Amino acid sequence: MTRLAAVGDLHVGVDGQEHVRGALSGVDEQADALLLAGDLTRCGDPDEARALAEVLEPLALPIIAVLGNHDHHAGSVDELVRTLADAGVRVVEGTALTLQVDGITVGIAGTKGFGGGFAGATITEFGEPLIKEFARCAQAMASRLERALRTLRGADHRVALLHYAPISATLQGENPQLYPLLGSHLLGEAIDKAGADLVLHGHAHFGTEHGHTPTGIKVRNVAQPVLGRAYALFDLRSQVPV
Amino acid sequence: MTPDPNPAEQPEPELPPAADVSLPPDDLAYLGVELREAIATAPSIHEQGIVIDVSADRVLLSGSVAAPAQREAVGQLVQRLVPDRQVINHVVVPSVTPPTEVEEI
């Protein structure tokens, strides 16, 4: 069995280091790996990245993360990723990696994702260049996620790690007018095509924790305001006969 | 602003350059939008998850932020922008208690 801890939207600022340190204290005794579903920092400022890195570095477990929209605001993504990498955090974006835990392979494919909306209210590649660029960005991220998940077909378990939501069900509680900015059906479609055992996302602070894709893959909104606890824990049961 | 039982000593949040929200009282809907923009762009805050309920004499804030200092900064910023209104700060910081349950996948 493999136990994963997951949380999103830590929004760490230079004034919030102790708060997140308290939240993640002991997670390395509870889980085999920690997954962070984006919005790691308040605005992607390098000082915020260092504050978070100082909290994460001492934790004795693998940490895998995707970035969120907040992490892009300051325009320092490369420095943020380097700072986190120096602290042992592996940031995935349109890529995948595998963890070995007690002989079990857990594959994790991740992307920040993007908006675009859901059935009945989607942004399409039509009209002004900015709208077309928006739509193309969402398509590209979904395509990369699908490819990354397909590389994990030999893994015992596959997890999709996102920031934006892949389904609308886990947005319930948010203002529906915001849905096109909170997620995209293209992410859910990519996951259903490639397959996964669990999907984790954040971004929607007023959303709902539990949902599933049209084919039944479990989706969990692990934004910390939604969880109401420090992080969520998931046991991936071995599917190998013993 | 509603008194906090344990006010933390925090520097006043830096106001965004475009935070001119001197709108007449009739424009309550636009005032809410302006306040939302100010909260999202203020360097010490950067929060989009605040619900802002504006009326003629008060502003009610709810939602969540990541840290206690950020909660105070949100209230102080809004009070500075609308000094003629009572600011009721119901913004919360999510619990960081460890989980007690594990979900099987």
PDB file of N, CA and C in Angstrom, chain A residues 95-192:
ATOM      1  N   THR A  95       4.629  16.775 -17.799  1.00  0.00           N
ATOM      2  CA  THR A  95       5.592  15.671 -17.669  1.00  0.00           C
ATOM      3  C   THR A  95       5.106  14.696 -16.607  1.00  0.00           C
ATOM      4  N   ALA A  96       5.831  13.588 -16.507  1.00  0.00           N
ATOM      5  CA  ALA A  96       5.470  12.559 -15.538  1.00  0.00           C
ATOM      6  C   ALA A  96       6.721  12.028 -14.865  1.00  0.00           C
ATOM      7  N   LEU A  97       6.530  11.446 -13.708  1.00  0.00           N
ATOM      8  CA  LEU A  97       7.621  10.773 -13.005  1.00  0.00           C
ATOM      9  C   LEU A  97       7.036   9.596 -12.246  1.00  0.00           C
ATOM     10  N   THR A  98       7.907   8.722 -11.797  1.00  0.00           N
ATOM     11  CA  THR A  98       7.438   7.570 -11.027  1.00  0.00           C
ATOM     12  C   THR A  98       8.147   7.519  -9.682  1.00  0.00           C
ATOM     13  N   LEU A  99       7.433   7.005  -8.695  1.00  0.00           N
ATOM     14  CA  LEU A  99       7.975   6.761  -7.362  1.00  0.00           C
ATOM     15  C   LEU A  99       7.909   5.262  -7.101  1.00  0.00           C
ATOM     16  N   GLN A 100       8.915   4.753  -6.435  1.00  0.00           N
ATOM     17  CA  GLN A 100       8.890   3.351  -6.010  1.00  0.00           C
ATOM     18  C   GLN A 100       8.681   3.313  -4.504  1.00  0.00           C
ATOM     19  N   VAL A 101       7.583   2.711  -4.081  1.00  0.00           N
ATOM     20  CA  VAL A 101       7.296   2.612  -2.649  1.00  0.00           C
ATOM     21  C   VAL A 101       7.000   1.146  -2.335  1.00  0.00           C
ATOM     22  N   ASP A 102       7.907   0.500  -1.602  1.00  0.00           N
ATOM     23  CA  ASP A 102       7.723  -0.906  -1.214  1.00  0.00           C
ATOM     24  C   ASP A 102       7.414  -1.786  -2.421  1.00  0.00           C
ATOM     25  N   GLY A 103       8.132  -1.570  -3.505  1.00  0.00           N
ATOM     26  CA  GLY A 103       7.955  -2.395  -4.693  1.00  0.00           C
ATOM     27  C   GLY A 103       6.790  -1.993  -5.567  1.00  0.00           C
ATOM     28  N   ILE A 104       6.045  -0.988  -5.173  1.00  0.00           N
ATOM     29  CA  ILE A 104       4.901  -0.512  -5.956  1.00  0.00           C
ATOM     30  C   ILE A 104       5.326   0.747  -6.713  1.00  0.00           C
ATOM     31  N   THR A 105       4.952   0.799  -7.992  1.00  0.00           N
ATOM     32  CA  THR A 105       5.279   1.968  -8.799  1.00  0.00           C
ATOM     33  C   THR A 105       4.080   2.908  -8.867  1.00  0.00           C
ATOM     34  N   VAL A 106       4.299   4.126  -8.445  1.00  0.00           N
ATOM     35  CA  VAL A 106       3.256   5.150  -8.522  1.00  0.00           C
ATOM     36  C   VAL A 106       3.698   6.186  -9.540  1.00  0.00           C
ATOM     37  N   GLY A 107       2.908   6.341 -10.575  1.00  0.00           N
ATOM     38  CA  GLY A 107       3.216   7.328 -11.600  1.00  0.00           C
ATOM     39  C   GLY A 107       2.409   8.597 -11.372  1.00  0.00           C
ATOM     40  N   ILE A 108       3.066   9.707 -11.525  1.00  0.00           N
ATOM     41  CA  ILE A 108       2.391  10.998 -11.327  1.00  0.00           C
ATOM     42  C   ILE A 108       2.628  11.860 -12.558  1.00  0.00           C
ATOM     43  N   ALA A 109       1.541  12.240 -13.200  1.00  0.00           N
ATOM     44  CA  ALA A 109       1.620  13.142 -14.350  1.00  0.00           C
ATOM     45  C   ALA A 109       0.957  14.456 -13.959  1.00  0.00           C
ATOM     46  N   GLY A 110       1.586  15.554 -14.315  1.00  0.00           N
ATOM     47  CA  GLY A 110       1.043  16.816 -13.839  1.00  0.00           C
ATOM     48  C   GLY A 110       1.071  17.937 -14.855  1.00  0.00           C
ATOM     49  N   THR A 111       0.151  18.847 -14.655  1.00  0.00           N
ATOM     50  CA  THR A 111       0.149  20.104 -15.386  1.00  0.00           C
ATOM     51  C   THR A 111      -0.623  21.132 -14.561  1.00  0.00           C
ATOM     52  N   LYS A 112      -0.241  22.382 -14.728  1.00  0.00           N
ATOM     53  CA  LYS A 112      -1.051  23.431 -14.105  1.00  0.00           C
ATOM     54  C   LYS A 112      -2.458  23.390 -14.677  1.00  0.00           C
ATOM     55  N   GLY A 113      -2.546  23.125 -15.969  1.00  0.00           N
ATOM     56  CA  GLY A 113      -3.830  23.214 -16.644  1.00  0.00           C
ATOM     57  C   GLY A 113      -4.190  24.668 -16.912  1.00  0.00           C
ATOM     58  N   PHE A 114      -5.430  24.862 -17.327  1.00  0.00           N
ATOM     59  CA  PHE A 114      -5.864  26.214 -17.684  1.00  0.00           C
ATOM     60  C   PHE A 114      -7.392  26.236 -17.678  1.00  0.00           C
ATOM     61  N   GLY A 115      -7.939  27.406 -17.904  1.00  0.00           N
ATOM     62  CA  GLY A 115      -9.394  27.546 -17.946  1.00  0.00           C
ATOM     63  C   GLY A 115      -9.943  27.184 -19.304  1.00  0.00           C
ATOM     64  N   GLY A 116     -11.200  27.535 -19.517  1.00  0.00           N
ATOM     65  CA  GLY A 116     -11.853  27.239 -20.788  1.00  0.00           C
ATOM     66  C   GLY A 116     -13.290  26.833 -20.622  1.00  0.00           C
ATOM     67  N   GLY A 117     -13.627  26.361 -19.417  1.00  0.00           N
ATOM     68  CA  GLY A 117     -15.020  26.059 -19.135  1.00  0.00           C
ATOM     69  C   GLY A 117     -15.422  24.633 -19.430  1.00  0.00           C
ATOM     70  N   PHE A 118     -16.713  24.405 -19.240  1.00  0.00           N
ATOM     71  CA  PHE A 118     -17.260  23.052 -19.313  1.00  0.00           C
ATOM     72  C   PHE A 118     -18.474  23.036 -20.234  1.00  0.00           C
ATOM     73  N   ALA A 119     -18.989  21.849 -20.471  1.00  0.00           N
ATOM     74  CA  ALA A 119     -20.050  21.656 -21.462  1.00  0.00           C
ATOM     75  C   ALA A 119     -21.123  22.731 -21.346  1.00  0.00           C
ATOM     76  N   GLY A 120     -21.404  23.348 -22.467  1.00  0.00           N
ATOM     77  CA  GLY A 120     -22.429  24.378 -22.502  1.00  0.00           C
ATOM     78  C   GLY A 120     -21.894  25.782 -22.379  1.00  0.00           C
ATOM     79  N   ALA A 121     -20.648  25.924 -21.918  1.00  0.00           N
ATOM     80  CA  ALA A 121     -20.074  27.267 -21.744  1.00  0.00           C
ATOM     81  C   ALA A 121     -18.558  27.185 -21.880  1.00  0.00           C
ATOM     82  N   THR A 122     -18.110  26.855 -23.069  1.00  0.00           N
ATOM     83  CA  THR A 122     -16.679  26.680 -23.279  1.00  0.00           C
ATOM     84  C   THR A 122     -16.125  27.779 -24.182  1.00  0.00           C
ATOM     85  N   ILE A 123     -14.855  28.077 -23.963  1.00  0.00           N
ATOM     86  CA  ILE A 123     -14.158  29.037 -24.813  1.00  0.00           C
ATOM     87  C   ILE A 123     -13.564  28.268 -25.981  1.00  0.00           C
ATOM     88  N   THR A 124     -13.883  28.709 -27.190  1.00  0.00           N
ATOM     89  CA  THR A 124     -13.418  27.989 -28.371  1.00  0.00           C
ATOM     90  C   THR A 124     -12.416  28.837 -29.160  1.00  0.00           C
ATOM     91  N   GLU A 125     -11.685  28.158 -30.013  1.00  0.00           N
ATOM     92  CA  GLU A 125     -10.633  28.829 -30.773  1.00  0.00           C
ATOM     93  C   GLU A 125     -11.257  29.589 -31.940  1.00  0.00           C
ATOM     94  N   PHE A 126     -11.844  30.720 -31.634  1.00  0.00           N
ATOM     95  CA  PHE A 126     -12.550  31.502 -32.647  1.00  0.00           C
ATOM     96  C   PHE A 126     -12.540  32.972 -32.249  1.00  0.00           C
ATOM     97  N   GLY A 127     -12.354  33.832 -33.216  1.00  0.00           N
ATOM     98  CA  GLY A 127     -12.486  35.261 -32.977  1.00  0.00           C
ATOM     99  C   GLY A 127     -11.158  35.962 -32.789  1.00  0.00           C
ATOM    100  N   GLU A 128     -11.094  36.803 -31.787  1.00  0.00           N
ATOM    101  CA  GLU A 128      -9.898  37.622 -31.580  1.00  0.00           C
ATOM    102  C   GLU A 128      -8.678  36.751 -31.261  1.00  0.00           C
ATOM    103  N   PRO A 129      -7.497  37.259 -31.608  1.00  0.00           N
ATOM    104  CA  PRO A 129      -6.280  36.486 -31.337  1.00  0.00           C
ATOM    105  C   PRO A 129      -6.134  36.092 -29.868  1.00  0.00           C
ATOM    106  N   LEU A 130      -6.511  36.979 -28.948  1.00  0.00           N
ATOM    107  CA  LEU A 130      -6.358  36.649 -27.535  1.00  0.00           C
ATOM    108  C   LEU A 130      -7.258  35.483 -27.122  1.00  0.00           C
ATOM    109  N   ILE A 131      -8.476  35.453 -27.667  1.00  0.00           N
ATOM    110  CA  ILE A 131      -9.381  34.342 -27.347  1.00  0.00           C
ATOM    111  C   ILE A 131      -8.835  33.044 -27.933  1.00  0.00           C
ATOM    112  N   LYS A 132      -8.337  33.124 -29.154  1.00  0.00           N
ATOM    113  CA  LYS A 132      -7.789  31.911 -29.782  1.00  0.00           C
ATOM    114  C   LYS A 132      -6.566  31.415 -29.018  1.00  0.00           C
ATOM    115  N   GLU A 133      -5.755  32.364 -28.566  1.00  0.00           N
ATOM    116  CA  GLU A 133      -4.570  31.973 -27.799  1.00  0.00           C
ATOM    117  C   GLU A 133      -4.977  31.299 -26.485  1.00  0.00           C
ATOM    118  N   PHE A 134      -5.994  31.845 -25.842  1.00  0.00           N
ATOM    119  CA  PHE A 134      -6.511  31.250 -24.603  1.00  0.00           C
ATOM    120  C   PHE A 134      -6.928  29.803 -24.857  1.00  0.00           C
ATOM    121  N   ALA A 135      -7.725  29.606 -25.897  1.00  0.00           N
ATOM    122  CA  ALA A 135      -8.225  28.263 -26.202  1.00  0.00           C
ATOM    123  C   ALA A 135      -7.087  27.317 -26.543  1.00  0.00           C
ATOM    124  N   ARG A 136      -6.120  27.810 -27.307  1.00  0.00           N
ATOM    125  CA  ARG A 136      -4.989  26.947 -27.702  1.00  0.00           C
ATOM    126  C   ARG A 136      -4.158  26.551 -26.494  1.00  0.00           C
ATOM    127  N   CYS A 137      -4.008  27.480 -25.546  1.00  0.00           N
ATOM    128  CA  CYS A 137      -3.242  27.175 -24.338  1.00  0.00           C
ATOM    129  C   CYS A 137      -3.905  26.034 -23.563  1.00  0.00           C
ATOM    130  N   ALA A 138      -5.219  26.112 -23.408  1.00  0.00           N
ATOM    131  CA  ALA A 138      -5.937  25.051 -22.693  1.00  0.00           C
ATOM    132  C   ALA A 138      -5.798  23.721 -23.426  1.00  0.00           C
ATOM    133  N   GLN A 139      -5.902  23.770 -24.765  1.00  0.00           N
ATOM    134  CA  GLN A 139      -5.769  22.535 -25.553  1.00  0.00           C
ATOM    135  C   GLN A 139      -4.383  21.926 -25.396  1.00  0.00           C
ATOM    136  N   ALA A 140      -3.367  22.787 -25.440  1.00  0.00           N
ATOM    137  CA  ALA A 140      -1.990  22.299 -25.367  1.00  0.00           C
ATOM    138  C   ALA A 140      -1.704  21.644 -24.016  1.00  0.00           C
ATOM    139  N   MET A 141      -2.186  22.259 -22.957  1.00  0.00           N
ATOM    140  CA  MET A 141      -1.924  21.683 -21.636  1.00  0.00           C
ATOM    141  C   MET A 141      -2.643  20.353 -21.460  1.00  0.00           C
ATOM    142  N   ALA A 142      -3.863  20.256 -21.968  1.00  0.00           N
ATOM    143  CA  ALA A 142      -4.590  18.989 -21.887  1.00  0.00           C
ATOM    144  C   ALA A 142      -3.888  17.912 -22.710  1.00  0.00           C
ATOM    145  N   SER A 143      -3.393  18.287 -23.885  1.00  0.00           N
ATOM    146  CA  SER A 143      -2.703  17.304 -24.738  1.00  0.00           C
ATOM    147  C   SER A 143      -1.430  16.799 -24.061  1.00  0.00           C
ATOM    148  N   ARG A 144      -0.698  17.718 -23.450  1.00  0.00           N
ATOM    149  CA  ARG A 144       0.544  17.302 -22.774  1.00  0.00           C
ATOM    150  C   ARG A 144       0.236  16.393 -21.584  1.00  0.00           C
ATOM    151  N   LEU A 145      -0.855  16.702 -20.884  1.00  0.00           N
ATOM    152  CA  LEU A 145      -1.233  15.836 -19.756  1.00  0.00           C
ATOM    153  C   LEU A 145      -1.570  14.441 -20.248  1.00  0.00           C
ATOM    154  N   GLU A 146      -2.322  14.372 -21.338  1.00  0.00           N
ATOM    155  CA  GLU A 146      -2.694  13.056 -21.864  1.00  0.00           C
ATOM    156  C   GLU A 146      -1.450  12.252 -22.247  1.00  0.00           C
ATOM    157  N   ARG A 147      -0.506  12.920 -22.921  1.00  0.00           N
ATOM    158  CA  ARG A 147       0.724  12.215 -23.324  1.00  0.00           C
ATOM    159  C   ARG A 147       1.502  11.756 -22.098  1.00  0.00           C
ATOM    160  N   ALA A 148       1.572  12.636 -21.087  1.00  0.00           N
ATOM    161  CA  ALA A 148       2.327  12.283 -19.879  1.00  0.00           C
ATOM    162  C   ALA A 148       1.693  11.085 -19.174  1.00  0.00           C
ATOM    163  N   LEU A 149       0.373  11.076 -19.097  1.00  0.00           N
ATOM    164  CA  LEU A 149      -0.306   9.940 -18.458  1.00  0.00           C
ATOM    165  C   LEU A 149      -0.053   8.647 -19.231  1.00  0.00           C
ATOM    166  N   ARG A 150      -0.022   8.740 -20.570  1.00  0.00           N
ATOM    167  CA  ARG A 150       0.185   7.528 -21.373  1.00  0.00           C
ATOM    168  C   ARG A 150       1.566   6.932 -21.148  1.00  0.00           C
ATOM    169  N   THR A 151       2.535   7.765 -20.772  1.00  0.00           N
ATOM    170  CA  THR A 151       3.879   7.222 -20.509  1.00  0.00           C
ATOM    171  C   THR A 151       3.899   6.393 -19.224  1.00  0.00           C
ATOM    172  N   LEU A 152       2.841   6.454 -18.447  1.00  0.00           N
ATOM    173  CA  LEU A 152       2.822   5.785 -17.138  1.00  0.00           C
ATOM    174  C   LEU A 152       2.050   4.475 -17.173  1.00  0.00           C
ATOM    175  N   ARG A 153       1.794   3.953 -18.359  1.00  0.00           N
ATOM    176  CA  ARG A 153       0.893   2.795 -18.457  1.00  0.00           C
ATOM    177  C   ARG A 153       1.444   1.569 -17.732  1.00  0.00           C
ATOM    178  N   GLY A 154       2.738   1.511 -17.509  1.00  0.00           N
ATOM    179  CA  GLY A 154       3.284   0.358 -16.791  1.00  0.00           C
ATOM    180  C   GLY A 154       3.244   0.509 -15.282  1.00  0.00           C
ATOM    181  N   ALA A 155       2.833   1.650 -14.799  1.00  0.00           N
ATOM    182  CA  ALA A 155       2.840   1.887 -13.349  1.00  0.00           C
ATOM    183  C   ALA A 155       1.681   1.150 -12.676  1.00  0.00           C
ATOM    184  N   ASP A 156       1.882   0.796 -11.411  1.00  0.00           N
ATOM    185  CA  ASP A 156       0.807   0.138 -10.660  1.00  0.00           C
ATOM    186  C   ASP A 156      -0.349   1.104 -10.384  1.00  0.00           C
ATOM    187  N   HIS A 157      -0.008   2.366 -10.158  1.00  0.00           N
ATOM    188  CA  HIS A 157      -1.030   3.394  -9.932  1.00  0.00           C
ATOM    189  C   HIS A 157      -0.654   4.637 -10.717  1.00  0.00           C
ATOM    190  N   ARG A 158      -1.673   5.352 -11.199  1.00  0.00           N
ATOM    191  CA  ARG A 158      -1.418   6.597 -11.927  1.00  0.00           C
ATOM    192  C   ARG A 158      -2.244   7.723 -11.318  1.00  0.00           C
ATOM    193  N   VAL A 159      -1.567   8.815 -11.055  1.00  0.00           N
ATOM    194  CA  VAL A 159      -2.219   9.975 -10.455  1.00  0.00           C
ATOM    195  C   VAL A 159      -2.017  11.168 -11.382  1.00  0.00           C
ATOM    196  N   ALA A 160      -3.091  11.908 -11.627  1.00  0.00           N
ATOM    197  CA  ALA A 160      -2.993  13.162 -12.383  1.00  0.00           C
ATOM    198  C   ALA A 160      -3.042  14.315 -11.380  1.00  0.00           C
ATOM    199  N   LEU A 161      -2.022  15.143 -11.428  1.00  0.00           N
ATOM    200  CA  LEU A 161      -1.898  16.265 -10.490  1.00  0.00           C
ATOM    201  C   LEU A 161      -2.065  17.570 -11.267  1.00  0.00           C
ATOM    202  N   LEU A 162      -3.075  18.345 -10.897  1.00  0.00           N
ATOM    203  CA  LEU A 162      -3.430  19.574 -11.620  1.00  0.00           C
ATOM    204  C   LEU A 162      -3.607  20.724 -10.646  1.00  0.00           C
ATOM    205  N   HIS A 163      -3.666  21.925 -11.207  1.00  0.00           N
ATOM    206  CA  HIS A 163      -4.139  23.053 -10.403  1.00  0.00           C
ATOM    207  C   HIS A 163      -5.581  23.374 -10.811  1.00  0.00           C
ATOM    208  N   TYR A 164      -5.812  23.581 -12.088  1.00  0.00           N
ATOM    209  CA  TYR A 164      -7.163  23.882 -12.584  1.00  0.00           C
ATOM    210  C   TYR A 164      -8.019  22.605 -12.563  1.00  0.00           C
ATOM    211  N   ALA A 165      -9.308  22.790 -12.469  1.00  0.00           N
ATOM    212  CA  ALA A 165     -10.232  21.661 -12.325  1.00  0.00           C
ATOM    213  C   ALA A 165     -10.502  20.987 -13.669  1.00  0.00           C
ATOM    214  N   PRO A 166     -10.611  19.653 -13.674  1.00  0.00           N
ATOM    215  CA  PRO A 166     -10.918  18.935 -14.914  1.00  0.00           C
ATOM    216  C   PRO A 166     -12.409  18.640 -15.081  1.00  0.00           C
ATOM    217  N   ILE A 167     -13.188  18.878 -14.049  1.00  0.00           N
ATOM    218  CA  ILE A 167     -14.635  18.641 -14.110  1.00  0.00           C
ATOM    219  C   ILE A 167     -15.329  19.793 -13.377  1.00  0.00           C
ATOM    220  N   SER A 168     -16.616  19.954 -13.652  1.00  0.00           N
ATOM    221  CA  SER A 168     -17.342  21.029 -12.981  1.00  0.00           C
ATOM    222  C   SER A 168     -17.873  20.623 -11.612  1.00  0.00           C
ATOM    223  N   ALA A 169     -17.992  19.322 -11.363  1.00  0.00           N
ATOM    224  CA  ALA A 169     -18.602  18.869 -10.103  1.00  0.00           C
ATOM    225  C   ALA A 169     -17.820  19.374  -8.888  1.00  0.00           C
ATOM    226  N   THR A 170     -16.512  19.419  -8.982  1.00  0.00           N
ATOM    227  CA  THR A 170     -15.714  19.870  -7.836  1.00  0.00           C
ATOM    228  C   THR A 170     -15.617  21.399  -7.767  1.00  0.00           C
ATOM    229  N   LEU A 171     -16.355  22.064  -8.661  1.00  0.00           N
ATOM    230  CA  LEU A 171     -16.455  23.530  -8.570  1.00  0.00           C
ATOM    231  C   LEU A 171     -17.754  23.958  -7.884  1.00  0.00           C
ATOM    232  N   GLN A 172     -18.622  22.998  -7.580  1.00  0.00           N
ATOM    233  CA  GLN A 172     -19.912  23.330  -6.960  1.00  0.00           C
ATOM    234  C   GLN A 172     -19.670  24.142  -5.686  1.00  0.00           C
ATOM    235  N   GLY A 173     -20.291  25.312  -5.619  1.00  0.00           N
ATOM    236  CA  GLY A 173     -20.044  26.239  -4.517  1.00  0.00           C
ATOM    237  C   GLY A 173     -19.407  27.525  -5.001  1.00  0.00           C
ATOM    238  N   GLU A 174     -18.733  27.431  -6.141  1.00  0.00           N
ATOM    239  CA  GLU A 174     -18.168  28.616  -6.771  1.00  0.00           C
ATOM    240  C   GLU A 174     -19.257  29.343  -7.572  1.00  0.00           C
ATOM    241  N   ASN A 175     -19.036  30.599  -7.863  1.00  0.00           N
ATOM    242  CA  ASN A 175     -19.919  31.346  -8.750  1.00  0.00           C
ATOM    243  C   ASN A 175     -19.819  30.726 -10.159  1.00  0.00           C
ATOM    244  N   PRO A 176     -20.923  30.210 -10.697  1.00  0.00           N
ATOM    245  CA  PRO A 176     -20.854  29.571 -12.021  1.00  0.00           C
ATOM    246  C   PRO A 176     -20.285  30.477 -13.117  1.00  0.00           C
ATOM    247  N   GLN A 177     -20.414  31.798 -12.930  1.00  0.00           N
ATOM    248  CA  GLN A 177     -19.845  32.707 -13.936  1.00  0.00           C
ATOM    249  C   GLN A 177     -18.324  32.577 -14.017  1.00  0.00           C
ATOM    250  N   LEU A 178     -17.727  32.054 -12.953  1.00  0.00           N
ATOM    251  CA  LEU A 178     -16.264  31.928 -12.923  1.00  0.00           C
ATOM    252  C   LEU A 178     -15.768  30.599 -13.497  1.00  0.00           C
ATOM    253  N   TYR A 179     -16.654  29.657 -13.757  1.00  0.00           N
ATOM    254  CA  TYR A 179     -16.207  28.327 -14.172  1.00  0.00           C
ATOM    255  C   TYR A 179     -15.202  28.350 -15.326  1.00  0.00           C
ATOM    256  N   PRO A 180     -15.415  29.191 -16.359  1.00  0.00           N
ATOM    257  CA  PRO A 180     -14.430  29.183 -17.464  1.00  0.00           C
ATOM    258  C   PRO A 180     -13.023  29.598 -17.021  1.00  0.00           C
ATOM    259  N   LEU A 181     -12.918  30.243 -15.865  1.00  0.00           N
ATOM    260  CA  LEU A 181     -11.604  30.620 -15.350  1.00  0.00           C
ATOM    261  C   LEU A 181     -11.083  29.620 -14.329  1.00  0.00           C
ATOM    262  N   LEU A 182     -11.877  28.632 -14.003  1.00  0.00           N
ATOM    263  CA  LEU A 182     -11.487  27.704 -12.937  1.00  0.00           C
ATOM    264  C   LEU A 182     -11.097  26.330 -13.455  1.00  0.00           C
ATOM    265  N   GLY A 183     -11.412  26.036 -14.696  1.00  0.00           N
ATOM    266  CA  GLY A 183     -11.061  24.715 -15.195  1.00  0.00           C
ATOM    267  C   GLY A 183     -11.497  24.512 -16.619  1.00  0.00           C
ATOM    268  N   SER A 184     -11.232  23.316 -17.112  1.00  0.00           N
ATOM    269  CA  SER A 184     -11.527  23.009 -18.512  1.00  0.00           C
ATOM    270  C   SER A 184     -11.928  21.547 -18.660  1.00  0.00           C
ATOM    271  N   HIS A 185     -12.979  21.343 -19.449  1.00  0.00           N
ATOM    272  CA  HIS A 185     -13.399  19.969 -19.749  1.00  0.00           C
ATOM    273  C   HIS A 185     -12.322  19.224 -20.521  1.00  0.00           C
ATOM    274  N   LEU A 186     -11.435  19.971 -21.181  1.00  0.00           N
ATOM    275  CA  LEU A 186     -10.378  19.315 -21.961  1.00  0.00           C
ATOM    276  C   LEU A 186      -9.445  18.502 -21.061  1.00  0.00           C
ATOM    277  N   LEU A 187      -9.230  18.983 -19.835  1.00  0.00           N
ATOM    278  CA  LEU A 187      -8.387  18.234 -18.891  1.00  0.00           C
ATOM    279  C   LEU A 187      -9.062  16.913 -18.516  1.00  0.00           C
ATOM    280  N   GLY A 188     -10.365  16.989 -18.233  1.00  0.00           N
ATOM    281  CA  GLY A 188     -11.090  15.771 -17.892  1.00  0.00           C
ATOM    282  C   GLY A 188     -11.115  14.784 -19.048  1.00  0.00           C
ATOM    283  N   GLU A 189     -11.283  15.315 -20.263  1.00  0.00           N
ATOM    284  CA  GLU A 189     -11.309  14.442 -21.446  1.00  0.00           C
ATOM    285  C   GLU A 189      -9.964  13.751 -21.633  1.00  0.00           C
ATOM    286  N   ALA A 190      -8.886  14.513 -21.416  1.00  0.00           N
ATOM    287  CA  ALA A 190      -7.544  13.931 -21.555  1.00  0.00           C
ATOM    288  C   ALA A 190      -7.322  12.815 -20.545  1.00  0.00           C
ATOM    289  N   ILE A 191      -7.782  13.025 -19.333  1.00  0.00           N
ATOM    290  CA  ILE A 191      -7.610  12.018 -18.279  1.00  0.00           C
ATOM    291  C   ILE A 191      -8.431  10.776 -18.596  1.00  0.00           C
ATOM    292  N   ASP A 192      -9.643  10.980 -19.056  1.00  0.00           N
ATOM    293  CA  ASP A 192     -10.479   9.818 -19.394  1.00  0.00           C
ATOM    294  C   ASP A 192      -9.895   9.024 -20.557  1.00  0.00           C
TER     295      ASP A 192
END
